[in-house]
Amino acid sequence: MKALYLDLGMGAAGDMLTAALWELLDDRQAFLDELNALGLPGVRFEAEPSVKCGLRGTRMKVTVRGDEEPAGELPGHEHEHEHEHEHEHEHGREHEHEHGREHEHGHGHEHHGHAHSGMAEIGALLAALPVSEAVRENARAVYGLIAEAESAVHGVPADTVHFHEVGALDAVADVTAVCLLMERLGAEKVFASPVHVGRGQVRCAHGILPVPAPATAHLLRGVPIYGRVEGELCTPTGAALLKRFVTSFGDMPLMTPEKIGCGMGKKDFEAANCVRAVLGEIADGAGDTAVELRCNLDDMTPEQVGFAAEQLLAQGALDVFTTAVGMKKSRPGLMLTVLCREADAGALLRAVFRHTSTLGVRTTVCRRAVLSRRTETLDTAFGPVRVKRAEGYGVSRCKPEYEDLARIARETGLSLDEVRRRLTGDGIPPR
């Protein structure tokens, strides 16, 4: 199984991720030409050789109408406040951070397209790009995560969040580039180290704030992080890209490396300022661990148990199920089992206590053998239909998405079995 591992020992920013993944490609110049042909107004990508602590890599330079962000990478974050009568964030001075280095400029110097951009404007920009729908959807999802984080930090609806810097053309370029690279590399799983976010404080137009920045901290909930180097090492955009693509955070899995890429930042530290990407093969199911949370219940109604299961799934549980058990005093009861990623175990443990009547929860860390899974969209006589494919351990399975079958059945008046049989002619197995 093809897998990607990201070493985030010096944080994560969009341009560093772009450069590290770009180094894994066979035809780098062709991809660079493709980026420069996307049609983003005035945007140009340049791959520059860079050396950090004797380690060779690439710094991806993004210019807009010939100018580069002062920090040389994506801005650290936006700190804006709500107008008295509008849900629009404004400030007179902005800042960019290159791993702790601060750059401020006056309101009159907003350039590189750093006008106010809302989700609608960004969506329109992404809609016009000559990329696949999967890349477009990933890019939209990354901005959705950022908007949700800014909404939580500033207390305004996500669809009214307006971006100065993250919405700038150079940032859209980095987000799109990473989404394109992820599609091109085709890794079935993406692993990452704990994220080095930096430490200390950053100054913005409205005062001094802690590192990680509020939006970054919100995005990295449930992700292992730490801070040793003074400065801001992980940007909100970098955090959102990680949340979108990384399967799990922790140690590198047992892996046979095939290619290694190093994406460099602009600033120098005692440690190499880079993101390192490793592309290779792992055994089916390798590196996949999960946590089982289990508790016995005998004093909850079926409705209460059902609601608890819904809440646990909504908060990131991989699976939730119940098993009939006999309990003390000959009482029939249920054993509730919650399967989750290690990074989510703490939050889901609290959710179990909140939504059930249990007084104790048993926790087990286990390894999972799983088939690699992916979803494809196929054109059929009924229109696009999503298909789930699973492979590994010598087996291959394929079945259409139930929601698509149900939609077709409702629209046509056919039964589910009739829809399945007719889709077989379009190359989709009936089961």
XYZ file of C-alpha atoms in Angstrom:
431
model
C 0.000 0.000 0.000
C 1.373 3.395 -0.990
C 1.730 5.725 2.006
C 3.070 9.195 2.747
C 4.753 10.259 5.983
C 5.257 13.943 6.899
C 7.925 14.923 9.421
C 6.627 18.155 10.978
C 9.493 18.722 13.405
C 9.701 22.363 12.321
C 6.018 23.056 11.847
C 3.921 23.280 8.716
C 3.101 26.016 6.226
C 1.544 25.764 2.788
C 4.659 26.561 0.773
C 6.827 24.139 2.771
C 4.317 21.331 2.252
C 4.136 22.204 -1.448
C 7.915 22.047 -1.852
C 8.306 18.784 0.076
C 5.600 17.014 -1.948
C 6.854 18.512 -5.223
C 10.263 16.901 -4.656
C 8.560 13.474 -4.674
C 7.399 13.831 -8.290
C 9.174 12.264 -11.250
C 8.554 15.160 -13.662
C 8.871 18.198 -11.443
C 9.187 20.782 -14.195
C 6.003 19.599 -15.903
C 4.081 19.985 -12.651
C 5.586 23.435 -12.085
C 4.440 24.412 -15.564
C 0.983 23.076 -14.727
C 0.820 25.212 -11.582
C 1.807 28.296 -13.536
C -0.917 27.549 -16.095
C -3.734 27.396 -13.523
C -4.843 30.896 -14.393
C -4.547 32.412 -10.914
C -4.197 36.135 -11.729
C -0.567 37.215 -11.567
C 0.568 34.151 -9.594
C 3.859 32.444 -10.389
C 5.553 29.463 -8.738
C 9.345 29.167 -8.670
C 11.254 26.245 -7.138
C 14.525 27.443 -5.620
C 17.299 25.199 -4.252
C 17.805 25.733 -0.524
C 20.188 24.402 2.126
C 19.368 24.235 5.858
C 21.945 22.859 8.296
C 23.696 21.157 5.377
C 20.469 19.522 4.174
C 19.501 20.210 0.574
C 15.907 20.819 -0.376
C 13.571 23.187 -2.197
C 11.910 26.449 -1.245
C 8.756 27.096 -3.214
C 8.598 30.796 -3.979
C 5.165 32.168 -4.835
C 4.938 35.649 -6.302
C 1.877 37.692 -7.169
C 2.404 40.228 -9.915
C 6.149 39.938 -9.301
C 6.021 40.496 -5.549
C 6.540 37.924 -2.811
C 5.086 37.931 0.686
C 7.710 39.527 2.978
C 7.970 36.353 5.030
C 8.394 34.131 2.021
C 5.542 31.796 3.010
C 1.912 31.865 3.970
C 0.938 34.412 6.579
C 0.687 33.141 10.102
C -2.939 33.965 10.802
C -5.578 36.613 10.702
C -6.492 38.670 13.731
C -9.540 40.720 12.946
C -12.485 41.984 14.922
C -16.127 42.348 14.078
C -17.494 45.648 12.936
C -20.196 47.099 15.108
C -22.797 46.620 12.376
C -21.220 44.002 10.080
C -19.950 40.455 10.279
C -16.806 41.503 8.482
C -13.346 41.442 10.016
C -11.256 44.573 9.694
C -7.941 45.799 10.938
C -5.641 48.545 9.934
C -2.384 46.624 10.210
C -1.713 43.053 9.240
C 1.233 40.799 9.989
C 2.989 37.880 8.393
C 5.214 35.449 10.273
C 8.090 33.372 8.987
C 8.634 31.169 11.978
C 8.639 33.901 14.575
C 9.731 36.807 12.411
C 7.128 39.560 12.326
C 6.319 41.870 9.441
C 3.685 44.555 9.696
C 2.417 46.935 7.053
C -0.095 49.710 6.902
C -3.612 49.300 5.638
C -2.714 51.237 2.549
C -0.111 48.603 1.642
C -2.471 45.669 1.307
C -1.300 44.095 -1.879
C -1.094 40.662 -3.547
C -4.872 40.621 -3.729
C -5.217 41.034 0.026
C -8.593 42.671 -0.220
C -11.464 41.213 1.751
C -12.364 37.786 0.400
C -15.230 35.744 1.742
C -16.000 32.075 1.190
C -18.164 32.966 -1.825
C -15.310 34.805 -3.554
C -12.831 32.029 -2.766
C -15.322 29.426 -3.970
C -15.756 31.269 -7.243
C -12.000 31.443 -7.703
C -11.622 27.704 -7.057
C -14.551 26.912 -9.344
C -12.736 28.503 -12.284
C -9.532 26.470 -11.892
C -8.751 23.746 -14.474
C -8.487 20.961 -11.863
C -10.399 17.793 -11.072
C -13.511 17.958 -8.937
C -11.681 16.025 -6.200
C -8.944 18.675 -6.026
C -11.532 21.449 -6.048
C -13.503 19.779 -3.244
C -10.375 19.313 -1.119
C -9.417 22.962 -1.569
C -12.919 24.076 -0.610
C -12.808 21.807 2.425
C -9.499 23.306 3.576
C -10.973 26.799 3.435
C -14.094 25.532 5.155
C -11.942 24.325 8.064
C -10.204 27.701 8.264
C -13.511 29.579 8.152
C -14.932 27.351 10.901
C -11.866 28.013 13.063
C -12.065 31.768 12.530
C -15.790 31.613 13.263
C -15.149 29.874 16.577
C -12.371 32.287 17.535
C -14.242 35.483 16.641
C -17.791 34.407 17.410
C -19.327 35.051 13.984
C -21.031 32.680 11.497
C -18.566 30.815 9.279
C -20.168 32.072 6.067
C -19.598 35.685 7.132
C -15.870 35.282 7.852
C -13.811 37.455 5.537
C -10.135 36.780 4.974
C -7.383 39.286 4.434
C -4.331 37.093 4.137
C -5.489 33.487 3.976
C -7.822 34.564 1.190
C -4.991 36.152 -0.783
C -3.976 34.780 -4.161
C -0.679 33.405 -2.914
C -2.477 31.428 -0.200
C -5.069 30.075 -2.648
C -2.125 29.032 -4.815
C -0.489 27.060 -1.988
C -3.727 25.345 -0.959
C -4.460 24.363 -4.567
C -0.886 23.165 -5.109
C -0.970 20.855 -2.076
C -4.351 19.440 -3.109
C -3.041 18.802 -6.634
C 0.106 17.132 -5.296
C -1.856 14.872 -2.974
C -3.936 13.718 -5.942
C -0.878 13.245 -8.147
C 1.079 11.238 -5.551
C -1.872 8.942 -4.905
C -0.951 7.896 -1.358
C -3.693 5.728 0.131
C -2.771 6.807 3.652
C -1.024 9.896 5.009
C 0.772 9.739 8.345
C 2.420 12.648 10.156
C 4.555 13.288 13.193
C 3.260 15.393 16.086
C 3.185 19.026 14.961
C 5.815 21.450 16.212
C 3.803 24.648 16.562
C 6.490 26.784 18.213
C 6.083 28.757 21.400
C 6.034 32.266 22.811
C 3.945 35.177 21.632
C 3.187 37.085 18.451
C 2.261 40.727 18.087
C -0.652 41.727 15.918
C -2.499 44.963 15.323
C -4.717 44.473 18.369
C -2.177 43.218 20.884
C -0.029 40.261 21.825
C -1.368 36.751 21.392
C 0.034 33.334 22.335
C 1.549 30.766 19.980
C -0.072 28.779 18.468
C -2.413 31.423 17.125
C -6.072 31.005 18.165
C -7.238 29.709 14.783
C -4.296 27.301 14.569
C -4.986 26.002 18.069
C -8.635 25.444 17.181
C -7.739 23.545 14.016
C -5.264 21.304 15.837
C -7.673 20.107 18.495
C -7.194 16.361 18.908
C -3.766 16.505 17.198
C -0.542 15.934 19.211
C 1.429 19.198 19.268
C 4.430 20.639 21.104
C 6.494 23.825 21.179
C 10.243 24.184 21.668
C 11.479 26.819 19.219
C 10.572 30.451 19.863
C 8.179 31.668 17.199
C 5.120 30.653 15.192
C 5.939 27.488 13.237
C 2.524 26.278 12.100
C 0.092 28.492 10.217
C -3.695 28.087 10.131
C -3.463 27.086 6.482
C -0.834 24.459 7.242
C -2.966 23.168 10.112
C -6.071 22.979 7.908
C -4.188 21.065 5.192
C -2.982 18.565 7.784
C -6.485 18.111 9.194
C -7.826 17.477 5.704
C -5.273 14.924 4.532
C -3.526 13.233 7.463
C -4.913 9.837 8.443
C -3.175 9.698 11.835
C -0.462 11.496 13.797
C 2.351 9.688 15.604
C 5.507 7.707 14.906
C 6.450 6.728 11.386
C 4.877 3.356 10.534
C 6.913 0.374 9.392
C 7.611 1.590 5.903
C 9.879 1.012 2.888
C 10.851 4.505 1.647
C 11.026 5.082 -2.080
C 11.342 8.860 -2.324
C 12.150 11.634 0.151
C 11.404 15.334 -0.311
C 12.445 18.342 1.753
C 10.470 21.585 1.650
C 12.373 24.499 3.144
C 11.232 27.602 4.975
C 12.954 30.947 4.555
C 14.249 31.567 8.074
C 17.272 29.821 9.594
C 17.292 28.059 12.976
C 19.687 25.768 14.796
C 17.494 22.933 13.516
C 16.809 22.465 9.809
C 13.768 24.553 8.952
C 11.999 22.059 6.721
C 9.092 19.705 6.221
C 10.322 16.264 5.166
C 8.013 14.008 3.145
C 8.625 10.281 2.728
C 6.758 8.298 0.069
C 6.887 4.529 0.241
C 5.136 1.229 0.782
C 3.618 -0.179 3.933
C 2.089 -3.605 4.483
C -1.692 -3.816 4.317
C -2.968 -2.473 7.640
C 0.516 -1.512 8.867
C 0.721 1.399 11.236
C -3.023 1.452 11.846
C -3.864 1.519 15.533
C -7.164 2.246 17.166
C -8.609 2.643 20.649
C -11.639 0.757 21.898
C -13.743 2.408 24.592
C -16.243 0.038 26.228
C -18.813 0.379 28.968
C -21.874 -1.561 30.191
C -25.286 0.103 30.387
C -28.480 -1.119 32.016
C -30.357 2.060 32.905
C -30.719 3.903 29.608
C -33.635 3.845 27.163
C -33.070 2.793 23.538
C -33.660 6.405 22.496
C -30.936 7.623 24.866
C -28.481 4.997 23.633
C -29.253 5.903 20.022
C -28.703 9.591 20.698
C -25.396 8.859 22.435
C -24.230 6.824 19.427
C -25.130 9.669 17.065
C -23.162 12.160 19.153
C -20.106 9.916 19.344
C -20.069 9.385 15.583
C -20.483 13.124 15.030
C -17.426 13.746 17.214
C -15.159 11.521 15.141
C -15.690 7.929 16.308
C -14.750 5.397 13.626
C -17.541 3.070 14.725
C -20.104 2.777 17.516
C -22.066 -0.393 18.242
C -23.860 -2.201 21.061
C -23.832 -5.817 22.190
C -26.433 -7.495 24.392
C -24.880 -8.611 27.700
C -26.066 -10.077 30.998
C -25.141 -7.888 33.970
C -25.149 -8.212 37.734
C -28.395 -9.044 39.508
C -29.405 -10.902 36.312
C -30.187 -7.665 34.529
C -30.079 -7.610 30.707
C -28.017 -4.724 29.425
C -25.894 -3.385 26.598
C -22.148 -3.092 26.128
C -21.386 0.117 24.232
C -18.215 -0.060 22.145
C -16.621 3.021 20.576
C -13.763 2.605 18.104
C -11.642 5.706 17.534
C -8.238 7.021 16.595
C -5.740 7.471 19.407
C -5.709 11.238 18.887
C -9.492 11.369 19.424
C -9.649 9.042 22.427
C -9.578 11.761 25.090
C -12.399 13.796 23.601
C -14.540 10.723 22.941
C -13.962 9.400 26.461
C -15.392 12.630 27.811
C -18.285 12.329 25.370
C -19.088 8.800 26.584
C -19.346 10.034 30.171
C -21.417 13.016 29.058
C -23.943 11.145 26.948
C -24.310 7.871 28.874
C -25.004 6.885 32.467
C -21.830 4.816 32.845
C -19.555 5.236 35.861
C -16.516 3.699 34.183
C -15.047 3.094 30.740
C -12.570 0.371 29.756
C -9.871 1.418 27.264
C -7.871 -0.868 24.975
C -5.308 0.112 22.341
C -5.333 -2.348 19.451
C -3.929 -2.763 15.966
C -6.273 -2.998 13.010
C -5.855 -4.914 9.779
C -7.918 -2.991 7.256
C -8.460 -2.991 3.535
C -7.395 0.143 1.711
C -10.488 2.100 0.716
C -11.303 4.776 -1.796
C -14.406 6.291 -3.335
C -14.815 6.892 -7.056
C -17.568 8.564 -9.031
C -18.698 6.739 -12.162
C -20.945 7.990 -14.968
C -24.024 5.778 -15.404
C -27.345 5.852 -17.202
C -28.759 7.385 -14.003
C -26.037 10.010 -13.781
C -23.004 10.113 -11.443
C -22.895 7.299 -8.872
C -20.309 7.013 -6.114
C -18.643 3.625 -5.740
C -16.684 2.376 -2.732
C -13.673 0.187 -3.535
C -11.678 -1.840 -1.000
C -8.503 -3.830 -1.677
C -5.829 -5.735 0.204
C -4.975 -9.127 1.644
C -5.658 -10.698 -1.734
C -9.239 -9.453 -2.029
C -10.948 -6.703 -3.989
C -14.458 -5.408 -3.314
C -16.691 -2.813 -4.872
C -20.181 -1.576 -4.115
C -22.264 1.489 -4.973
C -22.989 4.114 -2.330
C -26.346 3.443 -0.687
C -27.382 7.121 -0.642
C -26.926 7.292 -4.431
C -28.944 4.111 -4.942
C -31.719 5.416 -2.704
C -31.788 8.749 -4.544
C -32.108 7.013 -7.908
C -34.820 4.714 -6.565
C -36.836 7.677 -5.283
C -36.414 9.622 -8.522
C -37.297 6.724 -10.837
C -39.775 4.738 -8.769
C -37.586 1.629 -9.099
C -36.733 -0.626 -6.178
C -33.198 -0.721 -4.791
C -32.632 -4.181 -6.263
C -33.792 -2.986 -9.695
C -31.392 -0.030 -9.540
C -28.529 -2.350 -8.553
C -29.263 -4.735 -11.422
C -29.387 -1.924 -13.980
C -26.134 -0.428 -12.703
C -24.412 -3.774 -13.278
C -24.508 -2.964 -16.976
C -22.480 0.192 -16.241
C -19.678 -1.845 -14.697
C -20.821 -1.539 -11.077
C -21.187 -4.866 -9.224
C -24.682 -5.417 -7.737
C -23.249 -5.863 -4.220
